[in-house]
Every structure is written in C-alpha cells, then in structure tokens.
C-alpha cells in the first residue's frame, strides 16, 4: 500500500544505497548504439536535429504541456531547440547521460507524435525517472501504453553495473534486497488529477508508493499547492544469454 506523506522529496534526507543500475554514460562511441524499436504502430528512435519542427508542434499544444513541469507551451522555436539538444545522442553532462529520451513516430505516416523515455537519471527521488508526452490527437488510443511497454524492454536491455545512489528513503519500503543490493527502481511522478497517465502506468506494472504535496511549478507568480503521486517499477534486466532486444 502506498504511503501518504505531505513532505516533498528532500535531498538532505536521502540515504546512500547500493543497487544494480544501467551503466553510465548509457551510450557513446565505445558503447552500444542507441536502439531503434518498432512496435505495432510506433517507431521509437533517437532524436535528430531534423526533429525540431515535429517537437515544436508537440510542445505548442497547451493540452500536452499543462502536464509538464513548465505547464505552458514553448514560446518560440529557440526554446524547443534548446530542449531538443538535451535529447540528442551524445548529449552528456559530466560524463553522465542527460537522458534516454526518444522520438516517438507514427509508423503509418512518419509523423513525430510524442517524446518519451528516462528524461532524468537522478530524479527528485534519486532513482531514474520515466516520462512521456503525446500529441492530443493520439490520446485515448492505447498509444502511451504501447510505448511504455516497449520502452521498459529497451531500458531493461541496457548493460548494468553495481552502483551507489542516494535516494529518498520512502522509496525503499517494500523494496527487498537482491544479493545485498537494494532492488533497482524506475519511477514516474504524476499530478493526482492525471488519471489517464496513472492508468497507463498501472497497466505497465507500476505501483503507487507515495502521495505527497508540493508547490505547483507551473505557477510562477504565487505559491499554489499541488498533490502529486510517485509510482515505481522494478526493472527485470536482461540476463546473460538472453536476447538483448525483446521488443
């Protein structure tokens, strides 16, 4: 059962644990190339500079951006371009991959309809964090569920190493040890009223662990409380000898 705790994550109270996590940087010249995965209706591939127009079309839909941290559409193409640069293959910060974000393409037309993946390897709870967004025209069609299921297999196929990580201690409840290490987690944070996204996460094996409150980051001129929920998923990494691409 999820805990109810009004306190937002506080890195001063994080605890240091050992876990098995994807090796960083995730990709690079001497590492495996970024994967391209094809599902029934989607192509999930790395972003390229040519995706600027498609990403701008996505990030200028108010219905989409209201669920993001900024809460508003990109004011100009330059803002979208800056965001795109953080998603391109080879974008690293201090030797650590900034993200494993992907362009999500509608197979039938080749249109960029979404963006998704692990956009933050050190989230507000310490663990890697999943996020995604889709054009409003594709809501309610099972597309998000199709993407998340495929991406989880992409994430699980990454090579892993033992690593130390500081995490919110509340995320450790019910996370048993495996070989002396805390079991790896992938988290997702949603606004309580975002029932659609919560339904997707549950369908894909996520469980609600913490309900908490914070100031709404989408409102910059005053403090307005917002209720948030954190979900987690326990990845099932590919074992030696297994097929690497299970999508």
mmCIF file of C-alpha atoms in Angstrom:
data_model
loop_
_atom_site.group_PDB
_atom_site.id
_atom_site.type_symbol
_atom_site.label_atom_id
_atom_site.label_comp_id
_atom_site.label_asym_id
_atom_site.label_seq_id
_atom_site.Cartn_x
_atom_site.Cartn_y
_atom_site.Cartn_z
ATOM 1 C CA UNK A 1 0.000 0.000 0.000
ATOM 2 C CA UNK A 2 1.214 3.496 -0.838
ATOM 3 C CA UNK A 3 2.270 5.802 1.948
ATOM 4 C CA UNK A 4 0.680 9.235 2.328
ATOM 5 C CA UNK A 5 3.300 11.823 3.211
ATOM 6 C CA UNK A 6 2.784 15.534 2.588
ATOM 7 C CA UNK A 7 6.529 16.231 2.512
ATOM 8 C CA UNK A 8 8.164 16.695 -0.892
ATOM 9 C CA UNK A 9 11.470 14.906 -1.557
ATOM 10 C CA UNK A 10 14.399 16.493 0.263
ATOM 11 C CA UNK A 11 17.912 15.545 -0.853
ATOM 12 C CA UNK A 12 19.263 16.469 2.581
ATOM 13 C CA UNK A 13 17.387 13.448 3.916
ATOM 14 C CA UNK A 14 18.383 10.989 1.187
ATOM 15 C CA UNK A 15 20.116 7.747 2.106
ATOM 16 C CA UNK A 16 23.012 6.120 0.287
ATOM 17 C CA UNK A 17 22.309 2.622 -1.005
ATOM 18 C CA UNK A 18 23.895 0.112 -3.359
ATOM 19 C CA UNK A 19 21.923 -1.117 -6.329
ATOM 20 C CA UNK A 20 22.371 -2.513 -9.833
ATOM 21 C CA UNK A 21 21.777 0.278 -12.348
ATOM 22 C CA UNK A 22 22.317 0.931 -16.074
ATOM 23 C CA UNK A 23 25.952 1.720 -16.799
ATOM 24 C CA UNK A 24 26.671 5.409 -17.430
ATOM 25 C CA UNK A 25 27.053 7.019 -19.815
ATOM 26 C CA UNK A 26 24.317 4.907 -21.354
ATOM 27 C CA UNK A 27 25.579 5.327 -24.905
ATOM 28 C CA UNK A 28 28.628 6.635 -26.709
ATOM 29 C CA UNK A 29 31.194 5.914 -29.394
ATOM 30 C CA UNK A 30 32.620 2.985 -27.426
ATOM 31 C CA UNK A 31 29.224 1.743 -26.226
ATOM 32 C CA UNK A 32 26.219 0.149 -27.872
ATOM 33 C CA UNK A 33 24.396 2.427 -30.337
ATOM 34 C CA UNK A 34 21.095 3.942 -29.362
ATOM 35 C CA UNK A 35 18.392 1.388 -30.217
ATOM 36 C CA UNK A 36 15.532 1.769 -32.668
ATOM 37 C CA UNK A 37 12.451 -0.270 -31.744
ATOM 38 C CA UNK A 38 9.428 -0.861 -33.935
ATOM 39 C CA UNK A 39 6.081 -1.823 -32.388
ATOM 40 C CA UNK A 40 2.710 -2.447 -33.994
ATOM 41 C CA UNK A 41 2.045 1.257 -34.580
ATOM 42 C CA UNK A 42 5.160 3.088 -33.457
ATOM 43 C CA UNK A 43 8.807 3.650 -34.261
ATOM 44 C CA UNK A 44 10.806 4.545 -31.158
ATOM 45 C CA UNK A 45 14.143 6.025 -32.156
ATOM 46 C CA UNK A 46 16.797 8.538 -31.087
ATOM 47 C CA UNK A 47 16.063 12.202 -31.700
ATOM 48 C CA UNK A 48 17.860 14.006 -34.510
ATOM 49 C CA UNK A 49 18.271 17.679 -35.361
ATOM 50 C CA UNK A 50 15.679 17.158 -38.109
ATOM 51 C CA UNK A 51 13.009 16.607 -35.445
ATOM 52 C CA UNK A 52 12.875 20.279 -34.468
ATOM 53 C CA UNK A 53 9.659 21.092 -36.337
ATOM 54 C CA UNK A 54 7.916 17.960 -35.101
ATOM 55 C CA UNK A 55 8.941 18.540 -31.498
ATOM 56 C CA UNK A 56 7.836 22.166 -31.721
ATOM 57 C CA UNK A 57 4.401 21.058 -32.950
ATOM 58 C CA UNK A 58 4.162 18.752 -29.922
ATOM 59 C CA UNK A 59 5.380 21.311 -27.405
ATOM 60 C CA UNK A 60 3.000 24.038 -28.606
ATOM 61 C CA UNK A 61 -0.136 22.090 -27.727
ATOM 62 C CA UNK A 62 -1.437 23.572 -24.433
ATOM 63 C CA UNK A 63 -3.319 20.367 -23.599
ATOM 64 C CA UNK A 64 0.003 18.492 -23.680
ATOM 65 C CA UNK A 65 2.217 20.997 -21.911
ATOM 66 C CA UNK A 66 -0.145 21.566 -18.990
ATOM 67 C CA UNK A 67 1.066 18.217 -17.595
ATOM 68 C CA UNK A 68 4.752 19.206 -17.727
ATOM 69 C CA UNK A 69 6.831 20.984 -15.085
ATOM 70 C CA UNK A 70 6.711 24.259 -17.039
ATOM 71 C CA UNK A 71 2.986 23.959 -17.651
ATOM 72 C CA UNK A 72 2.980 26.156 -20.766
ATOM 73 C CA UNK A 73 3.803 25.893 -24.445
ATOM 74 C CA UNK A 74 7.247 26.723 -25.792
ATOM 75 C CA UNK A 75 7.150 30.455 -26.632
ATOM 76 C CA UNK A 76 9.386 30.133 -29.677
ATOM 77 C CA UNK A 77 11.378 27.702 -31.789
ATOM 78 C CA UNK A 78 14.606 28.546 -29.948
ATOM 79 C CA UNK A 79 13.142 27.198 -26.700
ATOM 80 C CA UNK A 80 12.268 23.920 -28.384
ATOM 81 C CA UNK A 81 15.693 23.750 -29.998
ATOM 82 C CA UNK A 82 17.372 24.068 -26.597
ATOM 83 C CA UNK A 83 15.219 21.239 -25.287
ATOM 84 C CA UNK A 84 15.973 19.091 -28.331
ATOM 85 C CA UNK A 85 19.726 19.465 -27.812
ATOM 86 C CA UNK A 86 19.466 17.775 -24.400
ATOM 87 C CA UNK A 87 17.817 14.764 -26.041
ATOM 88 C CA UNK A 88 20.238 14.226 -28.921
ATOM 89 C CA UNK A 89 22.613 11.243 -28.895
ATOM 90 C CA UNK A 90 25.927 12.271 -27.365
ATOM 91 C CA UNK A 91 24.412 14.867 -25.020
ATOM 92 C CA UNK A 92 26.250 14.295 -21.733
ATOM 93 C CA UNK A 93 26.840 16.298 -18.585
ATOM 94 C CA UNK A 94 29.910 15.475 -16.563
ATOM 95 C CA UNK A 95 30.192 12.075 -18.191
ATOM 96 C CA UNK A 96 26.636 11.170 -17.206
ATOM 97 C CA UNK A 97 23.955 10.765 -19.832
ATOM 98 C CA UNK A 98 21.422 13.545 -19.502
ATOM 99 C CA UNK A 99 18.566 11.397 -20.722
ATOM 100 C CA UNK A 100 17.336 8.402 -22.659
ATOM 101 C CA UNK A 101 14.564 10.342 -24.377
ATOM 102 C CA UNK A 102 13.220 9.099 -27.679
ATOM 103 C CA UNK A 103 11.289 10.445 -30.611
ATOM 104 C CA UNK A 104 8.036 8.510 -30.972
ATOM 105 C CA UNK A 105 6.943 8.194 -34.587
ATOM 106 C CA UNK A 106 3.590 7.102 -36.004
ATOM 107 C CA UNK A 107 4.554 4.268 -38.380
ATOM 108 C CA UNK A 108 1.736 4.858 -40.821
ATOM 109 C CA UNK A 109 2.697 8.442 -41.643
ATOM 110 C CA UNK A 110 6.193 9.034 -40.256
ATOM 111 C CA UNK A 111 4.853 11.866 -38.075
ATOM 112 C CA UNK A 112 6.521 12.647 -34.750
ATOM 113 C CA UNK A 113 3.659 12.207 -32.298
ATOM 114 C CA UNK A 114 5.458 12.089 -28.978
ATOM 115 C CA UNK A 115 8.538 12.111 -26.822
ATOM 116 C CA UNK A 116 9.349 9.687 -24.061
ATOM 117 C CA UNK A 117 11.827 7.730 -22.023
ATOM 118 C CA UNK A 118 14.025 8.296 -19.000
ATOM 119 C CA UNK A 119 14.415 12.048 -19.044
ATOM 120 C CA UNK A 120 16.179 12.236 -15.704
ATOM 121 C CA UNK A 121 18.703 9.724 -14.372
ATOM 122 C CA UNK A 122 18.747 11.424 -10.952
ATOM 123 C CA UNK A 123 15.165 12.390 -10.273
ATOM 124 C CA UNK A 124 13.647 14.154 -7.292
ATOM 125 C CA UNK A 125 13.545 10.749 -5.572
ATOM 126 C CA UNK A 126 17.076 9.799 -6.655
ATOM 127 C CA UNK A 127 16.072 6.951 -8.975
ATOM 128 C CA UNK A 128 15.840 7.260 -12.776
ATOM 129 C CA UNK A 129 12.509 8.738 -13.851
ATOM 130 C CA UNK A 130 10.221 7.862 -16.748
ATOM 131 C CA UNK A 131 8.224 10.499 -18.588
ATOM 132 C CA UNK A 132 6.362 10.836 -21.869
ATOM 133 C CA UNK A 133 4.049 13.134 -23.816
ATOM 134 C CA UNK A 134 1.899 12.647 -26.892
ATOM 135 C CA UNK A 135 0.003 14.894 -29.247
ATOM 136 C CA UNK A 136 -3.596 15.277 -28.120
ATOM 137 C CA UNK A 137 -4.854 13.699 -31.358
ATOM 138 C CA UNK A 138 -3.381 10.384 -30.219
ATOM 139 C CA UNK A 139 -4.806 10.306 -26.705
ATOM 140 C CA UNK A 140 -7.180 7.504 -25.787
ATOM 141 C CA UNK A 141 -5.843 5.106 -28.424
ATOM 142 C CA UNK A 142 -3.585 2.973 -26.232
ATOM 143 C CA UNK A 143 -0.502 4.600 -27.737
ATOM 144 C CA UNK A 144 1.064 5.557 -24.399
ATOM 145 C CA UNK A 145 0.675 2.014 -23.095
ATOM 146 C CA UNK A 146 2.232 0.628 -26.295
ATOM 147 C CA UNK A 147 5.178 2.993 -25.901
ATOM 148 C CA UNK A 148 5.794 2.414 -22.185
ATOM 149 C CA UNK A 149 5.764 -1.373 -22.558
ATOM 150 C CA UNK A 150 8.269 -1.175 -25.408
ATOM 151 C CA UNK A 151 10.471 1.344 -23.618
ATOM 152 C CA UNK A 152 10.634 -0.751 -20.469
ATOM 153 C CA UNK A 153 12.138 -3.559 -22.539
ATOM 154 C CA UNK A 154 14.624 -1.080 -24.031
ATOM 155 C CA UNK A 155 15.569 0.089 -20.533
ATOM 156 C CA UNK A 156 15.882 -3.455 -19.221
ATOM 157 C CA UNK A 157 18.211 -4.402 -22.093
ATOM 158 C CA UNK A 158 20.850 -1.830 -21.076
ATOM 159 C CA UNK A 159 24.095 -3.194 -19.567
ATOM 160 C CA UNK A 160 24.194 -2.802 -15.800
ATOM 161 C CA UNK A 161 26.774 -2.339 -13.073
ATOM 162 C CA UNK A 162 26.760 -2.137 -9.302
ATOM 163 C CA UNK A 163 26.473 1.495 -8.232
ATOM 164 C CA UNK A 164 25.884 3.653 -5.183
ATOM 165 C CA UNK A 165 22.950 6.028 -5.331
ATOM 166 C CA UNK A 166 21.320 8.460 -2.905
ATOM 167 C CA UNK A 167 17.543 8.060 -2.788
ATOM 168 C CA UNK A 168 14.507 9.142 -0.832
ATOM 169 C CA UNK A 169 14.235 6.607 1.983
ATOM 170 C CA UNK A 170 10.474 6.393 1.481
ATOM 171 C CA UNK A 171 11.062 4.662 -1.847
ATOM 172 C CA UNK A 172 12.730 1.735 -0.069
ATOM 173 C CA UNK A 173 9.580 0.467 1.634
ATOM 174 C CA UNK A 174 8.818 -2.956 0.213
ATOM 175 C CA UNK A 175 11.969 -2.977 -1.941
ATOM 176 C CA UNK A 176 13.726 -6.138 -0.833
ATOM 177 C CA UNK A 177 17.442 -6.716 -1.163
ATOM 178 C CA UNK A 178 18.875 -8.752 -4.026
ATOM 179 C CA UNK A 179 22.359 -10.088 -3.369
ATOM 180 C CA UNK A 180 22.955 -7.376 -0.776
ATOM 181 C CA UNK A 181 21.796 -4.594 -3.120
ATOM 182 C CA UNK A 182 18.586 -2.613 -2.994
ATOM 183 C CA UNK A 183 16.369 -3.635 -5.885
ATOM 184 C CA UNK A 184 16.596 -1.213 -8.818
ATOM 185 C CA UNK A 185 13.643 1.134 -9.378
ATOM 186 C CA UNK A 186 12.281 3.273 -12.173
ATOM 187 C CA UNK A 187 9.876 5.956 -11.005
ATOM 188 C CA UNK A 188 7.229 8.185 -12.546
ATOM 189 C CA UNK A 189 5.617 11.225 -10.940
ATOM 190 C CA UNK A 190 2.127 12.386 -11.887
ATOM 191 C CA UNK A 191 -0.315 15.041 -10.783
ATOM 192 C CA UNK A 192 -3.159 13.395 -8.887
ATOM 193 C CA UNK A 193 -5.698 14.590 -11.448
ATOM 194 C CA UNK A 194 -3.804 12.998 -14.351
ATOM 195 C CA UNK A 195 -5.841 9.814 -14.214
ATOM 196 C CA UNK A 196 -5.031 8.836 -17.799
ATOM 197 C CA UNK A 197 -1.306 8.664 -17.182
ATOM 198 C CA UNK A 198 -1.807 6.846 -13.899
ATOM 199 C CA UNK A 199 -3.893 4.240 -15.702
ATOM 200 C CA UNK A 200 -1.106 3.714 -18.237
ATOM 201 C CA UNK A 201 1.478 3.244 -15.505
ATOM 202 C CA UNK A 202 -0.628 0.674 -13.683
ATOM 203 C CA UNK A 203 -1.248 -1.280 -16.899
ATOM 204 C CA UNK A 204 2.516 -1.432 -17.415
ATOM 205 C CA UNK A 205 3.349 -2.791 -13.969
ATOM 206 C CA UNK A 206 3.977 0.376 -11.947
ATOM 207 C CA UNK A 207 2.694 0.654 -8.393
ATOM 208 C CA UNK A 208 1.812 3.755 -6.401
ATOM 209 C CA UNK A 209 4.196 4.182 -3.473
ATOM 210 C CA UNK A 210 3.980 7.784 -2.239
ATOM 211 C CA UNK A 211 1.355 10.532 -2.348
ATOM 212 C CA UNK A 212 2.746 13.951 -1.443
ATOM 213 C CA UNK A 213 2.294 17.697 -1.862
ATOM 214 C CA UNK A 214 4.478 20.447 -3.273
ATOM 215 C CA UNK A 215 4.172 23.901 -4.772
ATOM 216 C CA UNK A 216 2.914 23.807 -8.351
ATOM 217 C CA UNK A 217 5.951 24.539 -10.555
ATOM 218 C CA UNK A 218 3.636 25.616 -13.384
ATOM 219 C CA UNK A 219 2.583 28.709 -11.446
ATOM 220 C CA UNK A 220 5.466 31.150 -11.011
ATOM 221 C CA UNK A 221 3.834 34.267 -9.543
ATOM 222 C CA UNK A 222 2.431 32.703 -6.360
ATOM 223 C CA UNK A 223 2.595 29.547 -4.269
ATOM 224 C CA UNK A 224 -0.164 27.085 -5.084
ATOM 225 C CA UNK A 225 -0.130 23.582 -3.598
ATOM 226 C CA UNK A 226 -0.439 20.555 -5.852
ATOM 227 C CA UNK A 227 -0.984 16.900 -4.992
ATOM 228 C CA UNK A 228 1.472 14.525 -6.638
ATOM 229 C CA UNK A 229 1.853 10.764 -6.746
ATOM 230 C CA UNK A 230 5.007 8.723 -7.259
ATOM 231 C CA UNK A 231 4.838 5.332 -8.950
ATOM 232 C CA UNK A 232 7.633 2.780 -9.226
ATOM 233 C CA UNK A 233 8.528 -0.160 -11.422
ATOM 234 C CA UNK A 234 11.098 -2.845 -10.698
ATOM 235 C CA UNK A 235 13.024 -3.451 -13.943
ATOM 236 C CA UNK A 236 13.787 -7.015 -14.937
ATOM 237 C CA UNK A 237 17.211 -6.655 -16.592
ATOM 238 C CA UNK A 238 18.182 -8.964 -19.430
ATOM 239 C CA UNK A 239 20.277 -11.817 -18.104
ATOM 240 C CA UNK A 240 23.443 -13.099 -19.841
ATOM 241 C CA UNK A 241 22.475 -15.229 -22.805
ATOM 242 C CA UNK A 242 19.040 -13.652 -23.209
ATOM 243 C CA UNK A 243 18.091 -11.859 -26.394
ATOM 244 C CA UNK A 244 19.043 -8.196 -25.953
ATOM 245 C CA UNK A 245 16.104 -6.724 -27.853
ATOM 246 C CA UNK A 246 12.887 -8.141 -26.524
ATOM 247 C CA UNK A 247 10.582 -5.511 -28.008
#
